[in-house]
Coordinates of C-alpha atoms in Angstrom, one line a residue:
Chain A
A711 CA 113.1 105.7 82.5
Q712 CA 111.6 107.2 85.7
T713 CA 113.7 109.3 87.6
V714 CA 113.0 110.9 91.3
T715 CA 115.0 114.2 92.2
Q716 CA 115.3 115.7 95.8
S717 CA 116.8 119.0 95.3
Q718 CA 117.4 119.7 99.0
P719 CA 120.3 117.5 100.2
E720 CA 120.0 118.9 103.7
M721 CA 117.3 120.9 105.6
S722 CA 116.8 122.4 109.1
V723 CA 113.8 123.3 111.2
Q724 CA 113.3 124.5 114.8
E725 CA 111.2 122.3 116.9
A726 CA 107.6 122.9 116.7
E727 CA 107.9 124.8 113.4
T728 CA 106.6 123.5 109.9
V729 CA 109.1 122.4 107.1
T730 CA 108.5 121.3 103.6
L731 CA 110.7 118.8 101.6
S732 CA 110.6 119.0 98.0
C733 CA 110.5 116.1 95.5
T734 CA 110.0 116.3 91.5
Y735 CA 109.9 113.1 89.6
D736 CA 109.8 112.5 85.7
T737 CA 107.3 110.0 84.2
S738 CA 105.3 109.4 81.0
E739 CA 102.7 107.1 82.8
S740 CA 99.4 108.3 84.2
D741 CA 99.0 106.0 87.0
Y742 CA 101.3 105.4 89.7
Y743 CA 102.4 105.8 93.4
L744 CA 104.4 108.1 95.4
F745 CA 105.7 107.7 98.7
W746 CA 107.7 109.4 101.5
Y747 CA 110.2 107.2 103.5
K748 CA 112.0 108.0 106.8
Q749 CA 115.4 106.8 107.6
P750 CA 116.3 107.5 111.2
P751 CA 119.9 107.1 112.4
S752 CA 119.0 103.4 113.0
R753 CA 118.7 103.0 109.2
Q754 CA 115.4 101.4 109.2
M755 CA 113.2 102.5 106.3
I756 CA 109.9 103.7 107.6
L757 CA 107.0 104.4 105.5
V758 CA 105.5 107.9 106.3
I759 CA 102.9 108.7 103.7
R760 CA 101.6 107.1 100.4
Q761 CA 100.0 109.0 97.5
E762 CA 98.2 107.5 94.7
A763 CA 98.3 109.6 91.4
Y764 CA 94.6 109.1 90.3
K765 CA 93.6 110.6 93.7
Q766 CA 93.5 114.6 93.5
Q767 CA 93.1 114.9 97.4
N768 CA 96.4 115.2 99.1
A769 CA 97.3 112.5 101.5
T770 CA 97.8 113.2 105.2
E771 CA 99.0 111.3 108.4
N772 CA 98.8 113.1 111.5
R773 CA 101.4 115.9 111.2
F774 CA 102.6 114.8 107.6
S775 CA 101.0 115.9 104.5
V776 CA 101.8 116.0 101.0
N777 CA 101.3 118.6 98.2
F778 CA 100.8 116.7 95.2
Q779 CA 100.9 118.6 91.9
K780 CA 100.4 115.9 89.2
A781 CA 100.8 118.5 86.1
A782 CA 103.9 119.7 87.6
K783 CA 105.1 116.4 88.6
S784 CA 105.9 117.5 92.0
F785 CA 105.3 115.6 95.5
S786 CA 106.5 117.7 98.4
L787 CA 106.2 116.6 102.1
K788 CA 105.2 118.9 104.8
I789 CA 106.0 118.4 108.5
S790 CA 103.9 120.3 110.8
D791 CA 104.8 120.9 114.4
S792 CA 108.3 119.4 114.0
Q793 CA 109.6 117.1 116.7
L794 CA 113.1 115.9 117.6
G795 CA 112.4 112.6 116.5
D796 CA 111.5 113.8 113.0
A797 CA 115.2 114.1 112.4
A798 CA 116.0 111.5 109.9
M799 CA 117.1 111.1 106.0
Y800 CA 113.7 111.5 104.1
F801 CA 113.4 109.6 100.8
C802 CA 110.9 110.2 98.0
A803 CA 110.1 107.4 96.0
Y804 CA 108.2 106.4 92.9
R805 CA 106.1 103.2 91.9
R806 CA 104.6 102.3 88.5
D807 CA 101.1 101.0 88.5
P808 CA 101.7 97.5 88.7
Y809 CA 99.0 96.6 86.7
G810 CA 99.6 95.5 82.9
G811 CA 102.7 93.3 84.1
S812 CA 104.7 96.5 85.1
Q813 CA 107.3 96.1 87.8
G814 CA 106.5 97.0 91.4
N815 CA 110.0 98.2 92.8
L816 CA 110.3 101.6 94.1
I817 CA 112.6 104.1 92.5
F818 CA 114.1 106.5 95.1
G819 CA 115.2 110.0 95.2
K820 CA 118.8 110.7 96.8
G821 CA 117.2 111.8 100.0
T822 CA 117.2 115.0 102.2
K823 CA 118.8 115.0 105.5
L824 CA 116.2 116.7 108.1
S825 CA 117.8 118.2 111.2
V826 CA 115.7 119.4 113.9
K827 CA 116.9 122.0 116.2
P828 CA 115.7 122.2 119.9
Chain B
D152 CA 108.9 96.7 113.9
S153 CA 108.0 96.2 110.4
G154 CA 107.4 92.4 110.5
V155 CA 110.3 91.7 108.2
T156 CA 113.6 90.0 109.6
Q157 CA 116.9 90.2 107.9
T158 CA 119.9 88.4 109.0
P159 CA 122.8 89.0 110.0
K160 CA 122.7 92.4 110.9
H161 CA 126.3 93.0 110.2
L162 CA 128.7 91.1 107.9
I163 CA 132.3 91.5 107.6
T164 CA 134.3 89.7 104.9
A165 CA 137.1 89.9 102.4
T166 CA 137.4 90.5 98.6
G167 CA 136.8 87.5 97.0
Q168 CA 134.7 85.8 99.1
R169 CA 131.0 84.7 98.9
V170 CA 128.2 85.9 101.4
T171 CA 124.5 85.0 101.9
L172 CA 121.8 87.4 103.2
R173 CA 118.7 86.2 104.6
C174 CA 115.1 87.6 104.7
S175 CA 112.0 86.6 106.1
P176 CA 109.0 88.5 104.6
R177 CA 105.9 89.7 106.8
S178 CA 103.2 86.9 107.5
G179 CA 101.1 86.7 104.4
D180 CA 103.3 88.6 102.2
L181 CA 104.2 86.9 98.9
S182 CA 106.5 89.4 97.2
V183 CA 110.1 90.0 98.2
Y184 CA 112.3 92.7 97.0
W185 CA 115.9 93.3 97.6
Y186 CA 117.3 96.9 97.6
Q187 CA 121.0 98.2 97.9
Q188 CA 121.8 101.3 99.7
S189 CA 125.4 102.7 99.2
L190 CA 127.0 106.2 99.5
D191 CA 127.7 106.8 95.8
Q192 CA 124.5 104.8 94.3
G193 CA 121.7 105.7 96.7
L194 CA 119.0 103.3 97.1
Q195 CA 118.8 100.9 94.2
F196 CA 116.4 98.1 93.3
L197 CA 118.1 94.7 92.7
I198 CA 115.5 92.0 92.3
Q199 CA 111.8 91.1 93.0
Y200 CA 110.5 87.5 93.7
Y201 CA 106.8 86.5 94.0
N202 CA 105.9 83.3 95.4
G203 CA 109.0 81.8 94.5
E204 CA 109.6 83.1 91.1
E205 CA 111.6 86.0 89.8
R206 CA 109.3 88.9 88.7
A207 CA 111.6 91.7 87.9
K208 CA 115.4 92.7 88.0
G209 CA 116.9 95.8 88.5
N210 CA 120.4 96.8 88.6
I211 CA 121.7 93.5 89.9
L212 CA 125.2 92.4 89.1
E213 CA 125.9 88.9 87.5
R214 CA 128.1 88.1 90.6
F215 CA 124.7 88.4 92.5
S216 CA 121.7 86.0 92.6
A217 CA 118.7 85.3 94.8
Q218 CA 115.9 82.9 95.1
Q219 CA 112.6 82.6 97.1
F220 CA 112.0 79.4 98.9
P221 CA 108.7 77.4 99.6
D222 CA 108.3 78.9 102.9
L223 CA 108.6 82.4 101.2
H224 CA 112.0 83.4 102.9
S225 CA 114.4 84.7 100.5
E226 CA 118.3 84.7 100.2
L227 CA 120.5 87.1 98.5
N228 CA 123.8 85.5 97.5
L229 CA 126.8 88.0 96.7
S230 CA 129.9 86.2 95.3
S231 CA 133.4 87.3 94.3
L232 CA 132.9 90.3 96.5
E233 CA 134.5 93.8 95.8
L234 CA 135.2 96.8 97.9
G235 CA 132.3 98.4 96.3
D236 CA 129.9 95.9 97.2
S237 CA 130.0 97.3 100.7
A238 CA 126.7 98.7 101.5
L239 CA 123.5 98.4 103.5
Y240 CA 121.1 95.6 101.8
F241 CA 117.4 95.8 102.5
C242 CA 114.6 93.6 101.9
A243 CA 111.3 94.6 101.8
S244 CA 107.9 92.6 101.4
S245 CA 104.4 93.2 100.0
K246 CA 101.4 91.2 100.2
A247 CA 101.1 90.5 96.4
Q248 CA 102.3 91.5 93.1
G249 CA 100.3 93.8 90.9
L250 CA 97.8 95.1 93.6
A251 CA 97.3 99.1 93.4
Q252 CA 97.3 99.6 97.2
E253 CA 100.4 97.5 97.8
T254 CA 102.9 98.9 100.1
Q255 CA 106.3 97.8 100.6
Y256 CA 107.6 97.1 104.1
F257 CA 111.4 97.3 104.7
G258 CA 113.5 95.0 107.0
P259 CA 116.2 96.5 109.3
G260 CA 118.9 95.8 106.5
T261 CA 122.2 93.9 106.4
R262 CA 125.2 96.1 106.7
L263 CA 128.0 94.5 104.5
L264 CA 131.6 95.4 104.7
V265 CA 134.0 94.1 102.4
L266 CA 137.6 94.5 103.4

């Protein structure tokens, strides 16, 4: 079974600085998808960024980028120019390639709580 | 706003009772997923429906059931409630099952407290 591990329960960053959140996963599959979701105090789950495993290029979305290392099964999230609004729980999630009758549900890590200091 | 709606936002009930959580997916989305978020178990997948049919089951208890109606809204029924069922229940939707580019969009959740 696939598992997702976030080894940093809590992280802190100074406003305007850069922070990297770690995520590793375990799978025997070659095709899959990886996501980072943000959960602010409102509890809403917000998609931050998505990476397809077949793509070698790392995904970027404005100040958010990932470092995807397929061989190492590592998927870290880098937040540049951190803002107070970035303070939230961040969840790494894995999704199997839904082709071939596989389930499309997300498997989540335990989360990393990010604090942003002014 | 993700476009996924969930009602009610909060629910307080007693042990042994039964409740129904409702979810309306984004317009055009055929798949609905239910997730449970609790302090001890984290975020767990419960069940998926696609166009009215059950597609996948996760760690869903036998006391829990769900269905998706012809208008594509979904309901999650929780019965014989226990204290440990207190959690945040999310519904997520996506356009279809099996497409590579699918992303799941989450509703705001229903917070259930069992006393």
